[in-house]
PDB file of C-alpha atoms in Angstrom:
ATOM      1  CA  MET A   1     134.662  87.868 110.647  1.00 57.00           C
ATOM      2  CA  GLY A   2     132.502  84.595 111.210  1.00 63.00           C
ATOM      3  CA  TRP A   3     129.196  85.101 108.796  1.00 61.00           C
ATOM      4  CA  PHE A   4     131.757  85.446 106.422  1.00 64.00           C
ATOM      5  CA  LEU A   5     133.250  82.388 106.580  1.00 66.00           C
ATOM      6  CA  THR A   6     129.486  81.377 106.446  1.00 64.00           C
ATOM      7  CA  GLU A   7     128.926  82.748 103.053  1.00 59.00           C
ATOM      8  CA  MET A   8     131.400  81.864 101.242  1.00 60.00           C
ATOM      9  CA  PHE A   9     132.102  77.900 102.003  1.00 64.00           C
ATOM     10  CA  THR A  10     128.129  77.488 102.395  1.00 63.00           C
ATOM     11  CA  TRP A  11     124.639  77.676 100.743  1.00 58.00           C
ATOM     12  CA  TRP A  12     122.439  76.410 102.864  1.00 58.00           C
ATOM     13  CA  ASN A  13     121.666  78.757 105.317  1.00 64.00           C
ATOM     14  CA  GLY A  14     120.916  82.287 103.502  1.00 66.00           C
ATOM     15  CA  GLN A  15     122.889  84.136 100.996  1.00 70.00           C
ATOM     16  CA  THR A  16     126.416  83.591  99.251  1.00 71.00           C
ATOM     17  CA  MET A  17     128.943  86.226  98.693  1.00 71.00           C
ATOM     18  CA  GLY A  18     128.177  86.028  94.997  1.00 74.00           C
ATOM     19  CA  THR A  19     124.899  86.594  95.532  1.00 77.00           C
ATOM     20  CA  ARG A  20     125.156  88.953  97.862  1.00 77.00           C
ATOM     21  CA  LEU A  21     127.392  91.125  95.270  1.00 80.00           C
ATOM     22  CA  PHE A  22     125.312  90.216  92.713  1.00 80.00           C
ATOM     23  CA  THR A  23     121.935  91.498  94.164  1.00 81.00           C
ATOM     24  CA  ARG A  24     124.199  94.585  95.092  1.00 84.00           C
ATOM     25  CA  ARG A  25     124.512  95.301  91.845  1.00 85.00           C
ATOM     26  CA  LYS A  26     122.162  94.356  89.863  1.00 82.00           C
ATOM     27  CA  GLY A  27     119.327  93.441  92.184  1.00 85.00           C
ATOM     28  CA  GLU A  28     116.671  95.342  92.785  1.00 88.00           C
ATOM     29  CA  LYS A  29     113.780  94.748  96.392  1.00 92.00           C
ATOM     30  CA  VAL A  30     110.774  93.342  94.699  1.00 92.00           C
ATOM     31  CA  GLY A  31     109.107  92.524  98.338  1.00 91.00           C
ATOM     32  CA  THR A  32     109.380  90.646 101.412  1.00 92.00           C
ATOM     33  CA  ASP A  33     107.162  87.295 102.413  1.00 89.00           C
ATOM     34  CA  GLU A  34     105.746  86.282 105.675  1.00 86.00           C
ATOM     35  CA  PHE A  35     108.622  84.116 106.076  1.00 87.00           C
ATOM     36  CA  GLY A  36     110.937  86.277 106.058  1.00 90.00           C
ATOM     37  CA  ASN A  37     112.608  85.815 103.320  1.00 91.00           C
ATOM     38  CA  THR A  38     113.391  88.284 100.003  1.00 92.00           C
ATOM     39  CA  TYR A  39     112.439  88.430  96.084  1.00 93.00           C
ATOM     40  CA  TYR A  40     114.798  91.047  94.495  1.00 92.00           C
ATOM     41  CA  ARG A  41     115.182  90.456  90.551  1.00 91.00           C
ATOM     42  CA  THR A  42     116.702  92.491  88.155  1.00 88.00           C
ATOM     43  CA  PRO A  43     115.972  95.695  85.742  1.00 79.00           C
ATOM     44  CA  ASP A  44     118.464  95.551  83.862  1.00 71.00           C
ATOM     45  CA  PRO A  45     117.956  95.249  80.250  1.00 69.00           C
ATOM     46  CA  ALA A  46     121.966  93.310  79.797  1.00 68.00           C
ATOM     47  CA  CYS A  47     120.988  90.828  81.993  1.00 64.00           C
ATOM     48  CA  THR A  48     117.893  89.687  79.583  1.00 63.00           C
ATOM     49  CA  ALA A  49     119.189  90.926  76.288  1.00 63.00           C
ATOM     50  CA  GLY A  50     118.019  87.647  73.794  1.00 65.00           C
ATOM     51  CA  GLY A  51     114.484  87.078  75.114  1.00 65.00           C
ATOM     52  CA  PHE A  52     115.558  85.598  78.211  1.00 70.00           C
ATOM     53  CA  PRO A  53     112.699  87.013  80.808  1.00 75.00           C
ATOM     54  CA  GLU A  54     113.630  89.213  83.614  1.00 83.00           C
ATOM     55  CA  ARG A  55     116.235  86.948  86.651  1.00 87.00           C
ATOM     56  CA  ARG A  56     114.108  86.646  89.939  1.00 89.00           C
ATOM     57  CA  TRP A  57     115.240  85.114  92.934  1.00 89.00           C
ATOM     58  CA  VAL A  58     114.688  84.667  96.399  1.00 91.00           C
ATOM     59  CA  ILE A  59     117.338  85.012  99.534  1.00 89.00           C
ATOM     60  CA  TYR A  60     115.786  82.498 101.658  1.00 87.00           C
ATOM     61  CA  ASN A  61     115.799  84.127 105.990  1.00 86.00           C
ATOM     62  CA  GLY A  62     117.624  81.330 107.404  1.00 80.00           C
ATOM     63  CA  TYR A  63     118.546  78.208 106.537  1.00 80.00           C
ATOM     64  CA  ALA A  64     117.859  77.110 102.802  1.00 80.00           C
ATOM     65  CA  ASP A  65     113.840  75.890 102.097  1.00 79.00           C
ATOM     66  CA  SER A  66     112.249  75.802  98.768  1.00 81.00           C
ATOM     67  CA  SER A  67     109.294  74.791 100.868  1.00 80.00           C
ATOM     68  CA  THR A  68     109.123  78.385 101.727  1.00 82.00           C
ATOM     69  CA  ILE A  69     108.249  80.580  99.501  1.00 86.00           C
ATOM     70  CA  PRO A  70     104.557  81.134  99.533  1.00 85.00           C
ATOM     71  CA  THR A  71     102.038  80.555  96.541  1.00 81.00           C
ATOM     72  CA  GLY A  72     101.567  83.998  95.825  1.00 83.00           C
ATOM     73  CA  TRP A  73     105.351  84.236  95.739  1.00 89.00           C
ATOM     74  CA  HIS A  74     105.708  81.325  94.046  1.00 87.00           C
ATOM     75  CA  GLY A  75     103.586  81.856  91.245  1.00 87.00           C
ATOM     76  CA  TRP A  76     105.817  84.997  90.419  1.00 88.00           C
ATOM     77  CA  ILE A  77     109.334  83.570  91.200  1.00 90.00           C
ATOM     78  CA  HIS A  78     108.445  81.254  88.179  1.00 89.00           C
ATOM     79  CA  HIS A  79     107.062  84.111  85.645  1.00 87.00           C
ATOM     80  CA  ARG A  80     103.564  82.524  86.291  1.00 88.00           C
ATOM     81  CA  ILE A  81     102.519  86.403  86.954  1.00 85.00           C
ATOM     82  CA  GLU A  82     104.296  89.586  86.285  1.00 85.00           C
ATOM     83  CA  THR A  83     103.079  91.051  89.005  1.00 86.00           C
ATOM     84  CA  PRO A  84     105.016  90.276  92.420  1.00 88.00           C
ATOM     85  CA  PRO A  85     102.095  90.229  95.106  1.00 87.00           C
ATOM     86  CA  SER A  86     103.832  92.877  96.941  1.00 83.00           C
ATOM     87  CA  GLN A  87     101.986  95.383  94.313  1.00 85.00           C
ATOM     88  CA  LEU A  88      99.000  92.815  94.837  1.00 80.00           C
ATOM     89  CA  SER A  89      96.225  92.610  97.227  1.00 77.00           C
ATOM     90  CA  TYR A  90      96.685  88.116  97.236  1.00 73.00           C
ATOM     91  CA  THR A  91      94.896  85.936  99.379  1.00 77.00           C
ATOM     92  CA  PRO A  92      95.423  82.258  98.535  1.00 76.00           C
ATOM     93  CA  ARG A  93      92.476  80.242  97.126  1.00 81.00           C
ATOM     94  CA  ASP A  94      90.073  78.001  99.302  1.00 86.00           C
ATOM     95  CA  TRP A  95      92.006  75.293  98.108  1.00 86.00           C
ATOM     96  CA  GLN A  96      95.873  76.589  99.720  1.00 79.00           C
ATOM     97  CA  LYS A  97      97.027  75.071 101.746  1.00 78.00           C
ATOM     98  CA  ALA A  98      98.901  76.692 104.176  1.00 76.00           C
ATOM     99  CA  HIS A  99     103.088  75.984 104.599  1.00 74.00           C
ATOM    100  CA  LYS A 100     104.285  73.236 106.097  1.00 77.00           C
ATOM    101  CA  PRO A 101     107.917  72.552 106.006  1.00 76.00           C
ATOM    102  CA  ASN A 102     109.504  69.929 104.300  1.00 79.00           C
ATOM    103  CA  GLY A 103     110.064  66.736 106.505  1.00 83.00           C
ATOM    104  CA  THR A 104     112.518  65.015 104.672  1.00 83.00           C
ATOM    105  CA  GLY A 105     115.181  63.316 106.967  1.00 83.00           C
ATOM    106  CA  THR A 106     113.829  64.373 110.006  1.00 85.00           C
ATOM    107  CA  ALA A 107     110.470  62.491 112.419  1.00 84.00           C
ATOM    108  CA  ALA A 108     108.034  64.222 110.510  1.00 83.00           C
ATOM    109  CA  ALA A 109     108.505  61.954 107.034  1.00 85.00           C
ATOM    110  CA  TYR A 110     106.170  60.243 105.575  1.00 84.00           C
ATOM    111  CA  ARG A 111     105.958  56.563 105.961  1.00 81.00           C
ATOM    112  CA  PRO A 112     104.034  54.630 104.255  1.00 79.00           C
ATOM    113  CA  LYS A 113     102.516  51.723 105.365  1.00 73.00           C
ATOM    114  CA  GLY A 114     105.000  48.556 105.181  1.00 71.00           C
ATOM    115  CA  SER A 115     108.250  51.060 104.967  1.00 74.00           C
ATOM    116  CA  ILE A 116     111.340  49.757 106.741  1.00 74.00           C
ATOM    117  CA  ILE A 117     111.157  52.409 108.861  1.00 74.00           C
ATOM    118  CA  GLY A 118     107.976  52.699 109.440  1.00 67.00           C
ATOM    119  CA  ALA A 119     106.033  51.546 112.626  1.00 66.00           C
ATOM    120  CA  ASP A 120     103.774  49.003 111.222  1.00 66.00           C
ATOM    121  CA  GLN A 121     104.218  45.551 109.818  1.00 65.00           C
ATOM    122  CA  ARG A 122     104.305  44.941 106.103  1.00 61.00           C
ATOM    123  CA  PRO A 123     101.472  42.476 104.964  1.00 65.00           C
ATOM    124  CA  ARG A 124     102.103  38.985 104.797  1.00 69.00           C
ATOM    125  CA  ALA A 125     102.201  38.049 100.843  1.00 67.00           C
ATOM    126  CA  THR A 126      99.367  36.161 100.038  1.00 71.00           C
ATOM    127  CA  GLY A 127      98.710  32.923  98.160  1.00 71.00           C
ATOM    128  CA  ASP A 128      99.826  34.558  94.810  1.00 72.00           C
ATOM    129  CA  TYR A 129     103.375  35.018  94.926  1.00 73.00           C
ATOM    130  CA  ASP A 130     106.247  32.589  94.543  1.00 76.00           C
ATOM    131  CA  ALA A 131     109.548  33.479  95.754  1.00 78.00           C
ATOM    132  CA  TRP A 132     112.516  33.048  93.136  1.00 84.00           C
ATOM    133  CA  THR A 133     114.618  30.174  93.999  1.00 85.00           C
ATOM    134  CA  PRO A 134     117.558  28.883  91.345  1.00 84.00           C
TER     135      PRO A 134
END
């Protein structure tokens, strides 16, 4: 019963009930990546009528974080390549970095020098700045 309520009222930790029904009715599983995310598409021509590209979507394994989509699957889900990585022997290029989770809102978030919540102190103003006084 707990999973039912979770799927009914939340979108951030997996799929919703509407996504489950649409996937069961019209989805075709294309593959799964190393993080456990599952990728689907609609082979139904009625969904792609009017010149629209086929619908592609991902059901995340756990928390919905778009930064967990690997580079090969990112290209497929954004219609940059037609063949999914599950049908190719995709290897990332040398310049492509491995996945690093999104650190926003955590202790690992980027805090530039001089940030209010950063560890460093903001540098003092030099003589080229005059504060406005009314």
